[in-house]
Tab-separated table of C-alpha atoms in Angstrom:
chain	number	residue	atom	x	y	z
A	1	UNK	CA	0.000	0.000	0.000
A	2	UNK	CA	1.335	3.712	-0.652
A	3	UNK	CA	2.192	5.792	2.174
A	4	UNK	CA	-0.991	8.613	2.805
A	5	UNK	CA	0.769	11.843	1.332
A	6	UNK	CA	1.376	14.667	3.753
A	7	UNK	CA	0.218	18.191	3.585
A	8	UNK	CA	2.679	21.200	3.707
A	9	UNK	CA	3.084	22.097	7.376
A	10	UNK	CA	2.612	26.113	7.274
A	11	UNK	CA	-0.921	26.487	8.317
A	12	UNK	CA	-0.904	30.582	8.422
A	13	UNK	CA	-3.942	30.874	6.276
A	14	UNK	CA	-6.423	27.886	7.968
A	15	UNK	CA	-5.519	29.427	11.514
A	16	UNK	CA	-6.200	32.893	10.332
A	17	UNK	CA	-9.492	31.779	8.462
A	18	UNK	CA	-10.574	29.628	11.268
A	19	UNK	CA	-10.401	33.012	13.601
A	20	UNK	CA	-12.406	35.254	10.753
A	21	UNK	CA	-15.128	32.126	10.563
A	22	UNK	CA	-15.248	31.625	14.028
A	23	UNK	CA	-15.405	35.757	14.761
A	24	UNK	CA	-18.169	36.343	12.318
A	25	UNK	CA	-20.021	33.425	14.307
A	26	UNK	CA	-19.420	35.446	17.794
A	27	UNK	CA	-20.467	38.547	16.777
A	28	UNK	CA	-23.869	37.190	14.697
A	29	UNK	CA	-24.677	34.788	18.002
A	30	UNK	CA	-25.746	32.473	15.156
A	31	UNK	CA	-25.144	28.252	15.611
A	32	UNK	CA	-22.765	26.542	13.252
A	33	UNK	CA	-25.651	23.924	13.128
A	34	UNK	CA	-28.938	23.675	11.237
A	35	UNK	CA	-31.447	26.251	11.601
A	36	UNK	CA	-35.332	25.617	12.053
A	37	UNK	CA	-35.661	25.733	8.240
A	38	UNK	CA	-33.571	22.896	7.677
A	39	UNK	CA	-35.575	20.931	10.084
A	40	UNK	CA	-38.655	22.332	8.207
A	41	UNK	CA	-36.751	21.089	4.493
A	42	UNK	CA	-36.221	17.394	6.133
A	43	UNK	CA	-39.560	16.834	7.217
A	44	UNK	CA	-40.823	18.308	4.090
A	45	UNK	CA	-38.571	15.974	1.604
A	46	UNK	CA	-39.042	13.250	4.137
A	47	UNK	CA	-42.756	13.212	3.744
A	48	UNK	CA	-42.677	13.761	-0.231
A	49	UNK	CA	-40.350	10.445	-0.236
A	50	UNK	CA	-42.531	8.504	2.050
A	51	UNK	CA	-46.047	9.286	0.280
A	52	UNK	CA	-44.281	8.839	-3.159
A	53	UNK	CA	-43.086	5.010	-2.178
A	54	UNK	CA	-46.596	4.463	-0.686
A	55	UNK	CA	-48.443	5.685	-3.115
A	56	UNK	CA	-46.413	3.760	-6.201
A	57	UNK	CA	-46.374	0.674	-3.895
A	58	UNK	CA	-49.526	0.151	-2.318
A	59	UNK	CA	-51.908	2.020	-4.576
A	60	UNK	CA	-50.322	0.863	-7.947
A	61	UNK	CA	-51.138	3.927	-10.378
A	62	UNK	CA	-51.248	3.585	-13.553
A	63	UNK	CA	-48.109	2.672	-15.450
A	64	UNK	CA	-47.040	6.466	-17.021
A	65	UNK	CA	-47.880	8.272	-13.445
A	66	UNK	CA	-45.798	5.002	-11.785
A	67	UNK	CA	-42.552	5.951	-13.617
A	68	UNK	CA	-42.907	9.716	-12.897
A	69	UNK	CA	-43.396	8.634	-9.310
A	70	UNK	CA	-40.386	6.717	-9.235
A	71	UNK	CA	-38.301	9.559	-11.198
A	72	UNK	CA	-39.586	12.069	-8.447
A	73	UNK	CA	-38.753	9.476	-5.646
A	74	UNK	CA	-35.134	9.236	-7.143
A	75	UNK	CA	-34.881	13.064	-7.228
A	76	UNK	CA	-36.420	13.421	-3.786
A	77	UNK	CA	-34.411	10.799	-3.076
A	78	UNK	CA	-31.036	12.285	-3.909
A	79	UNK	CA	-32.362	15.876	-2.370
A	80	UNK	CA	-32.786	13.861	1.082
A	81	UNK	CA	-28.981	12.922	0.396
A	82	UNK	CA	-27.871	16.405	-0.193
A	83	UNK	CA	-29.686	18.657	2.927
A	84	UNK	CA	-30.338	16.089	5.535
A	85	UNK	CA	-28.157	13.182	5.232
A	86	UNK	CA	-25.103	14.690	4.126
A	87	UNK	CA	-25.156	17.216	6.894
A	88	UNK	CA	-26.028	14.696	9.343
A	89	UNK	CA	-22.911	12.579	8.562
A	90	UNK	CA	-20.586	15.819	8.914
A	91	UNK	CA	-21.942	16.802	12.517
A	92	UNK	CA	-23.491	20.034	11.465
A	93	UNK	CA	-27.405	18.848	11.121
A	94	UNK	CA	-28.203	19.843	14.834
A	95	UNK	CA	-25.871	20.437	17.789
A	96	UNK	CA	-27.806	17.126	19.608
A	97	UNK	CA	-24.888	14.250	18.319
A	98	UNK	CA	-28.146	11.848	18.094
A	99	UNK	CA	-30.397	13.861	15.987
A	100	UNK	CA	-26.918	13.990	13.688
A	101	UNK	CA	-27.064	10.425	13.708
A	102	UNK	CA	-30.902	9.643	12.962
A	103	UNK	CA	-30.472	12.107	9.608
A	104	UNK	CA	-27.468	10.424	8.838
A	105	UNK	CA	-29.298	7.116	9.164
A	106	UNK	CA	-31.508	8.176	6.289
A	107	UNK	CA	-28.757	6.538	3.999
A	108	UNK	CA	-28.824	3.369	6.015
A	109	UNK	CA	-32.560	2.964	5.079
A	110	UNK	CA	-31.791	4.160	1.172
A	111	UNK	CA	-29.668	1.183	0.804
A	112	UNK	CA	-25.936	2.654	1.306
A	113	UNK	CA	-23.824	2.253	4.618
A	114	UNK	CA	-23.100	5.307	7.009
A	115	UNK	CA	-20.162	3.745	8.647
A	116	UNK	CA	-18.738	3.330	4.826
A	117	UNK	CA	-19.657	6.917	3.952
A	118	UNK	CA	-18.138	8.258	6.660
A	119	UNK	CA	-14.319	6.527	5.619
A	120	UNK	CA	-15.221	7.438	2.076
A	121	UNK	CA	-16.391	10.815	2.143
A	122	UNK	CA	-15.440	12.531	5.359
A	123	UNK	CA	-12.130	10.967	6.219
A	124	UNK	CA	-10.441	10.622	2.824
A	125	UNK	CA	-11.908	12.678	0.226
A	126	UNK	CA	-12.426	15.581	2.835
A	127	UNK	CA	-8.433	15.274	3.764
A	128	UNK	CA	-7.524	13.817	-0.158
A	129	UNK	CA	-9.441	15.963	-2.536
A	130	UNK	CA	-8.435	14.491	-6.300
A	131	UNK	CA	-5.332	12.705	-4.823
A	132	UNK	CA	-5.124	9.443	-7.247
A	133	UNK	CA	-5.126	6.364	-5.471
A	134	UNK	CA	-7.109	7.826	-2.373
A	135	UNK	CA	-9.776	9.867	-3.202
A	136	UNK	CA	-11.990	7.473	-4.355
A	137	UNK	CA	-14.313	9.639	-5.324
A	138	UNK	CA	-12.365	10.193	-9.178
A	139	UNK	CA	-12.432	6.523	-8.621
A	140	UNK	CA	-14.080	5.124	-11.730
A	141	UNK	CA	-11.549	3.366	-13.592
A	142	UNK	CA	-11.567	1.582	-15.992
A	143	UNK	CA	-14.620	3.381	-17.501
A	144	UNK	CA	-13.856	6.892	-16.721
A	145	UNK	CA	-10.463	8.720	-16.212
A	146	UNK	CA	-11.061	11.359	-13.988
A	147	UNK	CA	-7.161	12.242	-13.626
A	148	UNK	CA	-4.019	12.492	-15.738
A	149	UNK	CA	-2.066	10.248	-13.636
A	150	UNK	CA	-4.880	7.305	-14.650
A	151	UNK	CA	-4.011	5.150	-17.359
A	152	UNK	CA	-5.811	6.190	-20.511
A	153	UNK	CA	-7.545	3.657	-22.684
A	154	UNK	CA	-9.018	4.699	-26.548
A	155	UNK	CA	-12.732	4.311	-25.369
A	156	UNK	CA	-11.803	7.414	-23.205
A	157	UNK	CA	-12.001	9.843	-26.137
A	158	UNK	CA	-15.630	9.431	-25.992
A	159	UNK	CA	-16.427	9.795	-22.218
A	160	UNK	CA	-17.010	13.029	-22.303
A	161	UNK	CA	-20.712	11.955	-24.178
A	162	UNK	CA	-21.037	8.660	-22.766
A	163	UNK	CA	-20.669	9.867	-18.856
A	164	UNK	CA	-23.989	10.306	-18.093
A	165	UNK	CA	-24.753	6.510	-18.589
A	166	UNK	CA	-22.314	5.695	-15.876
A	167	UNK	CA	-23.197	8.397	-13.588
A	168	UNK	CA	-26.817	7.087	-13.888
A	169	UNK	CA	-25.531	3.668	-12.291
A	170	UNK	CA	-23.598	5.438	-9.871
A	171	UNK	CA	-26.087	4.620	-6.882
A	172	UNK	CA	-27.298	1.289	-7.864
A	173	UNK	CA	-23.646	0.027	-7.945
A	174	UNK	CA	-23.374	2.210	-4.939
A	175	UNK	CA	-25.817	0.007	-2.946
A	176	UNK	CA	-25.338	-3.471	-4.705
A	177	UNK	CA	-21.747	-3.520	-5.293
A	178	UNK	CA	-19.189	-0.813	-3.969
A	179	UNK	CA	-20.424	-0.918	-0.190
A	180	UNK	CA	-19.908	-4.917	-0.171
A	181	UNK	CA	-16.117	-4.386	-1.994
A	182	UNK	CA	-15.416	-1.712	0.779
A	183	UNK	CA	-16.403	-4.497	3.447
A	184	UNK	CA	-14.764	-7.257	1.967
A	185	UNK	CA	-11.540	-5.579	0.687
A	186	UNK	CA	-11.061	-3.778	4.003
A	187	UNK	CA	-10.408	-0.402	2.179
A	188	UNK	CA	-11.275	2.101	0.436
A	189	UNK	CA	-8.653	2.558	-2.097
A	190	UNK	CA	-5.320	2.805	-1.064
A	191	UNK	CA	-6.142	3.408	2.616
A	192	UNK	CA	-7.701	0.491	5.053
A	193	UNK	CA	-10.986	1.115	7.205
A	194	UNK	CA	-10.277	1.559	10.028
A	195	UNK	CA	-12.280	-1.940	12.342
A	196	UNK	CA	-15.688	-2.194	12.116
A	197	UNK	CA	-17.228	-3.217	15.916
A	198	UNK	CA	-19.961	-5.774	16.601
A	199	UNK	CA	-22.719	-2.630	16.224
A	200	UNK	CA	-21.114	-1.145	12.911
A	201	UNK	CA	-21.567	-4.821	11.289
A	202	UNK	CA	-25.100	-5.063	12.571
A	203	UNK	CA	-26.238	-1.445	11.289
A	204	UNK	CA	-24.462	-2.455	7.901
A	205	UNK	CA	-26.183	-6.546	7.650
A	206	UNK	CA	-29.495	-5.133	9.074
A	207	UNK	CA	-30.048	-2.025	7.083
A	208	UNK	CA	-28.836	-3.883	4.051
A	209	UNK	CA	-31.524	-6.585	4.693
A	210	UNK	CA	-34.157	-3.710	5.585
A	211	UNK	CA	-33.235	-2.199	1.986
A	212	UNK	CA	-33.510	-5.146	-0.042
A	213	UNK	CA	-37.162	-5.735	1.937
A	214	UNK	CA	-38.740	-2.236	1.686
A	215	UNK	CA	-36.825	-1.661	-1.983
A	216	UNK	CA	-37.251	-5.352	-3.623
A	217	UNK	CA	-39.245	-8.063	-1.680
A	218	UNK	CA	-42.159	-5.936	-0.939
A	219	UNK	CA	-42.779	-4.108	-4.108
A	220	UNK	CA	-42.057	-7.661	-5.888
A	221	UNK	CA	-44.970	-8.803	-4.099
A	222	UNK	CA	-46.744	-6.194	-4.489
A	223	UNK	CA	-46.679	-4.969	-8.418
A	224	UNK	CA	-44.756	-7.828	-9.631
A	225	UNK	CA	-41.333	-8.327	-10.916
A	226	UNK	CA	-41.230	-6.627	-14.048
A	227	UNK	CA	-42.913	-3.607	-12.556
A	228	UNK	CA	-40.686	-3.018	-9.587
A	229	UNK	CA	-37.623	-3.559	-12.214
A	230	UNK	CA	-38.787	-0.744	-14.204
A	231	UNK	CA	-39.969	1.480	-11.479
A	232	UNK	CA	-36.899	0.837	-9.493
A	233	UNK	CA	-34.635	1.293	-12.830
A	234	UNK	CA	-35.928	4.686	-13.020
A	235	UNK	CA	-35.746	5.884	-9.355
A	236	UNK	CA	-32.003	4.160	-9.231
A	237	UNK	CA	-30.881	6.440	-12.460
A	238	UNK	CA	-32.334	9.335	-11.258
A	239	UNK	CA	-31.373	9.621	-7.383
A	240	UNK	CA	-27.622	8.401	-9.211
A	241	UNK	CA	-27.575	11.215	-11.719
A	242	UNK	CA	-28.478	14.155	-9.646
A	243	UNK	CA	-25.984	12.631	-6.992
A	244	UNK	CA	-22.770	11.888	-9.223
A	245	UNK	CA	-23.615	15.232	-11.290
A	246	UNK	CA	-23.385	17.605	-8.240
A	247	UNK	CA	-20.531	15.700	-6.455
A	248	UNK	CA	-18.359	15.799	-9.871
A	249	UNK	CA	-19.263	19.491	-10.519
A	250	UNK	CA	-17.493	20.623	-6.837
A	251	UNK	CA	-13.800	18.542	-8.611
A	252	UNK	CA	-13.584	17.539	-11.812
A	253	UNK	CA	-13.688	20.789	-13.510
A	254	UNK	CA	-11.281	22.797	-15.684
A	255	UNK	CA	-9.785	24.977	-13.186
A	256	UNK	CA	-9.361	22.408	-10.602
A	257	UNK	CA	-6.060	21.599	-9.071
A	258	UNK	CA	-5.569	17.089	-8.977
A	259	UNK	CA	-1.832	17.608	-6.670
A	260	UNK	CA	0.345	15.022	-6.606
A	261	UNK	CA	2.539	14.329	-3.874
A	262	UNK	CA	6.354	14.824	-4.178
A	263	UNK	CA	8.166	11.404	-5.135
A	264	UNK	CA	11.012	11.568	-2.601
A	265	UNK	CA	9.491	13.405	0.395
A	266	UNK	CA	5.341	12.475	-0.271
A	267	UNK	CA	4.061	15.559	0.786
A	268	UNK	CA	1.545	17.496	-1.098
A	269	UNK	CA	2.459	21.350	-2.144
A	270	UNK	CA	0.017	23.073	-0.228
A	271	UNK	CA	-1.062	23.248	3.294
A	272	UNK	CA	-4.506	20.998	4.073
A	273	UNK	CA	-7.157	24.376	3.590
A	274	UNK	CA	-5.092	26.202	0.234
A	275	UNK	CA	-5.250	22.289	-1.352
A	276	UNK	CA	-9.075	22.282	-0.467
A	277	UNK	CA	-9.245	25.433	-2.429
A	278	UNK	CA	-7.365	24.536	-5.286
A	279	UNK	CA	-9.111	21.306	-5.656
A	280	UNK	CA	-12.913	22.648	-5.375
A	281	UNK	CA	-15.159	24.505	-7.535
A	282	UNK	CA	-18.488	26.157	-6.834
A	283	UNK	CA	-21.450	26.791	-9.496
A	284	UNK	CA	-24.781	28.913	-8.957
A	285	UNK	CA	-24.346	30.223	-5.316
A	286	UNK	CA	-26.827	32.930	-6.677
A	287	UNK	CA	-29.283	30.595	-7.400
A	288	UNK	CA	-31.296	30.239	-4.332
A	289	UNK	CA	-33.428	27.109	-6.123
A	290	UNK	CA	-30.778	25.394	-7.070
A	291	UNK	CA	-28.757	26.453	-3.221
A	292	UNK	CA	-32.137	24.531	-2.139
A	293	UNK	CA	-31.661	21.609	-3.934
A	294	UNK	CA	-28.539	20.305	-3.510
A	295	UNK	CA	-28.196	21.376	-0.251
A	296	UNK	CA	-26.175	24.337	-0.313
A	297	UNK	CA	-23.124	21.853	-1.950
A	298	UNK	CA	-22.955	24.107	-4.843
A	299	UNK	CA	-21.096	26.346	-2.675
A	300	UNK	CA	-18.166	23.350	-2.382
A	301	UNK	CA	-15.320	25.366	-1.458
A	302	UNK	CA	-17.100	26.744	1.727
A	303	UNK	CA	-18.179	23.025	2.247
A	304	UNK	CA	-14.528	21.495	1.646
A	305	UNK	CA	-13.020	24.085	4.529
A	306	UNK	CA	-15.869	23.954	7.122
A	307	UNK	CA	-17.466	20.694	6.652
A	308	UNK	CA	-19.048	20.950	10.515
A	309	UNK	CA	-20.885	23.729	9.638
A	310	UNK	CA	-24.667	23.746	7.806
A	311	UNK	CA	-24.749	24.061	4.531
A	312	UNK	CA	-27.649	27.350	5.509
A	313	UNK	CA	-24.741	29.165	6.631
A	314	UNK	CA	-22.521	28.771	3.649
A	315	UNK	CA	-23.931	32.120	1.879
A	316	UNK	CA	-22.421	34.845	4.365
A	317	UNK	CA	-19.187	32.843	5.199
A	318	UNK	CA	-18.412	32.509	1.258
A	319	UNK	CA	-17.718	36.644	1.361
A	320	UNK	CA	-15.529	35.890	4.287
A	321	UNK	CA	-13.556	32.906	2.387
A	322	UNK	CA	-13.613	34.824	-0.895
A	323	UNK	CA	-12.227	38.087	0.463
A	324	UNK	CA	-8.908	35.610	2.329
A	325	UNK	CA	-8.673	34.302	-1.022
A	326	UNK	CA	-7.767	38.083	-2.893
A	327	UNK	CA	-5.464	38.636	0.104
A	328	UNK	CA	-3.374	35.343	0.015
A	329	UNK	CA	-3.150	35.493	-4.027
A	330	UNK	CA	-5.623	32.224	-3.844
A	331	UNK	CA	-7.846	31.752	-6.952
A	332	UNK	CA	-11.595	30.866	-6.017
A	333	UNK	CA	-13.243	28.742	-8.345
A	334	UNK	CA	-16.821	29.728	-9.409
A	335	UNK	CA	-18.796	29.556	-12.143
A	336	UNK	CA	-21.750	31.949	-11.940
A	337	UNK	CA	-24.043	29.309	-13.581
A	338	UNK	CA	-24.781	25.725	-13.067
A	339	UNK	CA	-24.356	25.129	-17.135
A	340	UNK	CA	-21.120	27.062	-17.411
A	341	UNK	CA	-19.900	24.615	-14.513
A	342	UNK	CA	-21.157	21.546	-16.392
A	343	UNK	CA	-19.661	22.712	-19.256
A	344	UNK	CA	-16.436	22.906	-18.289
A	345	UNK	CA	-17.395	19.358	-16.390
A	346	UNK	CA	-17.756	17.790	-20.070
A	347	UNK	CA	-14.345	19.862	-21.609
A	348	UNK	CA	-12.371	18.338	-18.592
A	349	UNK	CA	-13.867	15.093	-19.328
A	350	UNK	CA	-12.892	15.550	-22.938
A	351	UNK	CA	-9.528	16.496	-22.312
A	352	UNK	CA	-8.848	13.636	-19.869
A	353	UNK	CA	-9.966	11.835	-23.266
A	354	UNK	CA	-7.206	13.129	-25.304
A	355	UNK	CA	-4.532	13.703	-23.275
């Protein structure tokens, strides 16, 4: 296994960031954490989810209103994953540690693994951002290359038009296939998880089993085979498109930095919070529908530095970040509009094509 790379050790510009964050937070006597309207946007999307899945389920509509049922339950679905579950993994849902975990649970129940998210996502590609060979999240060899250090293969000089079909399978292999070769491989690229105790492997068997009942068994039984394959087709592509879209949009962009570590010494060029920087890219902060959405992780770069802070607060400390940024000579990546960012998405793809 490689040796995790090490950042550069001057930290003069995440200690003096911290105290500007942490000041504006003093003087506004506002919580890091979630505010009521959060709490308002989870029980709203949680309801929407639960009366779409009844309703497709147990009332059986007819076949055309079914599939737009299970395309709304997919982007519901993936919504859920952006506002409540994502900030419930991070610690910055509530300041009560076990309302945290119940909205992180919500991914336990959607078929993924919190335990696996949380090595994944908040321990490596939170300290690894586009590192090859640990961030596993520009991960999707052989059918993507997501970095210049990958190996390139000809079928790459298409992938900038054929992405979307992979990204559409992104959270049905999530649930079927890439939690089970976490657990079984015993890491998550090049770096091991860390031991699972006896409750982490019943939360991971049980909620798997839950999935597979409320998710397959039960609608099987329900609709019939052929229906629930459709219907869960649909809600699988969707949920995975909106999710791998808005997660690839914050890296794998033109202007983002992919660092690699020094060959002799193994450390990284920057210090931890500068790499974050170079490595992230927001898109459409000015778009309060689209802020809504996704959970406030179009504003990535204020995510990447502050992850224990709610997403609702993201909007006044980006003017704090932004001005640090002009004084350290630090560009800020942001594209004004969510298609200018996906453009540059599908250029970067091409590139990594070509290249």
């Amino acid at each position: 296994m490689s040796a995790v790379p090490k950042f550069a050790a001057s930290r003069s510009f995440h200690t003096e960031l911290k105290n500007r964050i942490n000041a504006y937070f003093e003087e506004s006597g506002k919580e890091q954490t979630g505010t009521a309207s959060l709490f308002v946007k989870a029980i709203v999307l949680t309801v929407a989810f639960v009366a779409l899945y009844v309703h497709v389920v147990f009332f059986t509509p007819t076949a055309l209103l079914a599939v737009v049922e299970c395309a709304l339950m997919g982007a519901v679905g993936s919504a859920i994953g952006f506002n409540v579950m994502h900030d419930g993994a991070h610690g910055s849902f509530s300041k009560s540690k076990w309302i945290n975990q119940f909205a992180a649970f919500t991914l336990n129940v959607m078929g993924g693994n919190s335990f696996m998210w949380n090595m994944k996502h908040n321990l490596i590609h939170h300290m690894y951002t586009n590192v090859d060979g640990f961030d596993d999240d520009i991960d999707a060899q052989p059918w993507l290359r997501l970095s210049a250090t990958q190996p390139r293969h000809r079928f790459h000089r298409f992938q900038h038009l054929y992405f979307w079909f992979f990204y559409a399978l992104l959270f049905i292999a999530w649930i079927f296939f890439m939690d089970y070769q976490k657990y079984f491989k015993g890491k998550i690229g090049e770096v091991p998880i860390k031991k699972m105790t006896a409750t982490d492997q019943g939360v991971f068997w049980g909620f798997k089993v839950l999935h597979l009942f409320l998710f397959m068994a039960m609608p099987i039984y329900l609709v019939g085979f052929w229906a629930w394959l459709v219907g869960f087709v649909v809600f699988g592509c969707v949920a995975g498109f909106c999710l791998s879209l808005v997660f690839q949009l914050a890296h794998t962009v033109e202007h983002a930095a992919f660092p690699v570590p020094h060959e002799t010494t193994n450390k990284l060029e920057d210090e931890w919070a500068i790499h974050q920087i170079k490595t992230t890219a927001n898109f459409a902060t000015d778009n309060k529908v689209i802020s809504w959405l996704v959970g406030g992780l179009n504003f990535q770069v204020e995510h990447h530095l502050f992850p224990k802070i709610s997403h609702v607060h993201y909007p006044a400390i980006s003017k704090i970040i932004k001005q640090m940024c002009q004084e350290f000579n630090i560009e800020y990546i942001e594209y004004p509009k969510m298609r200018y960012a996906v453009a540059s998405h599908v250029s970067f793809l091409r590139q990594m094509g070509r290249a």
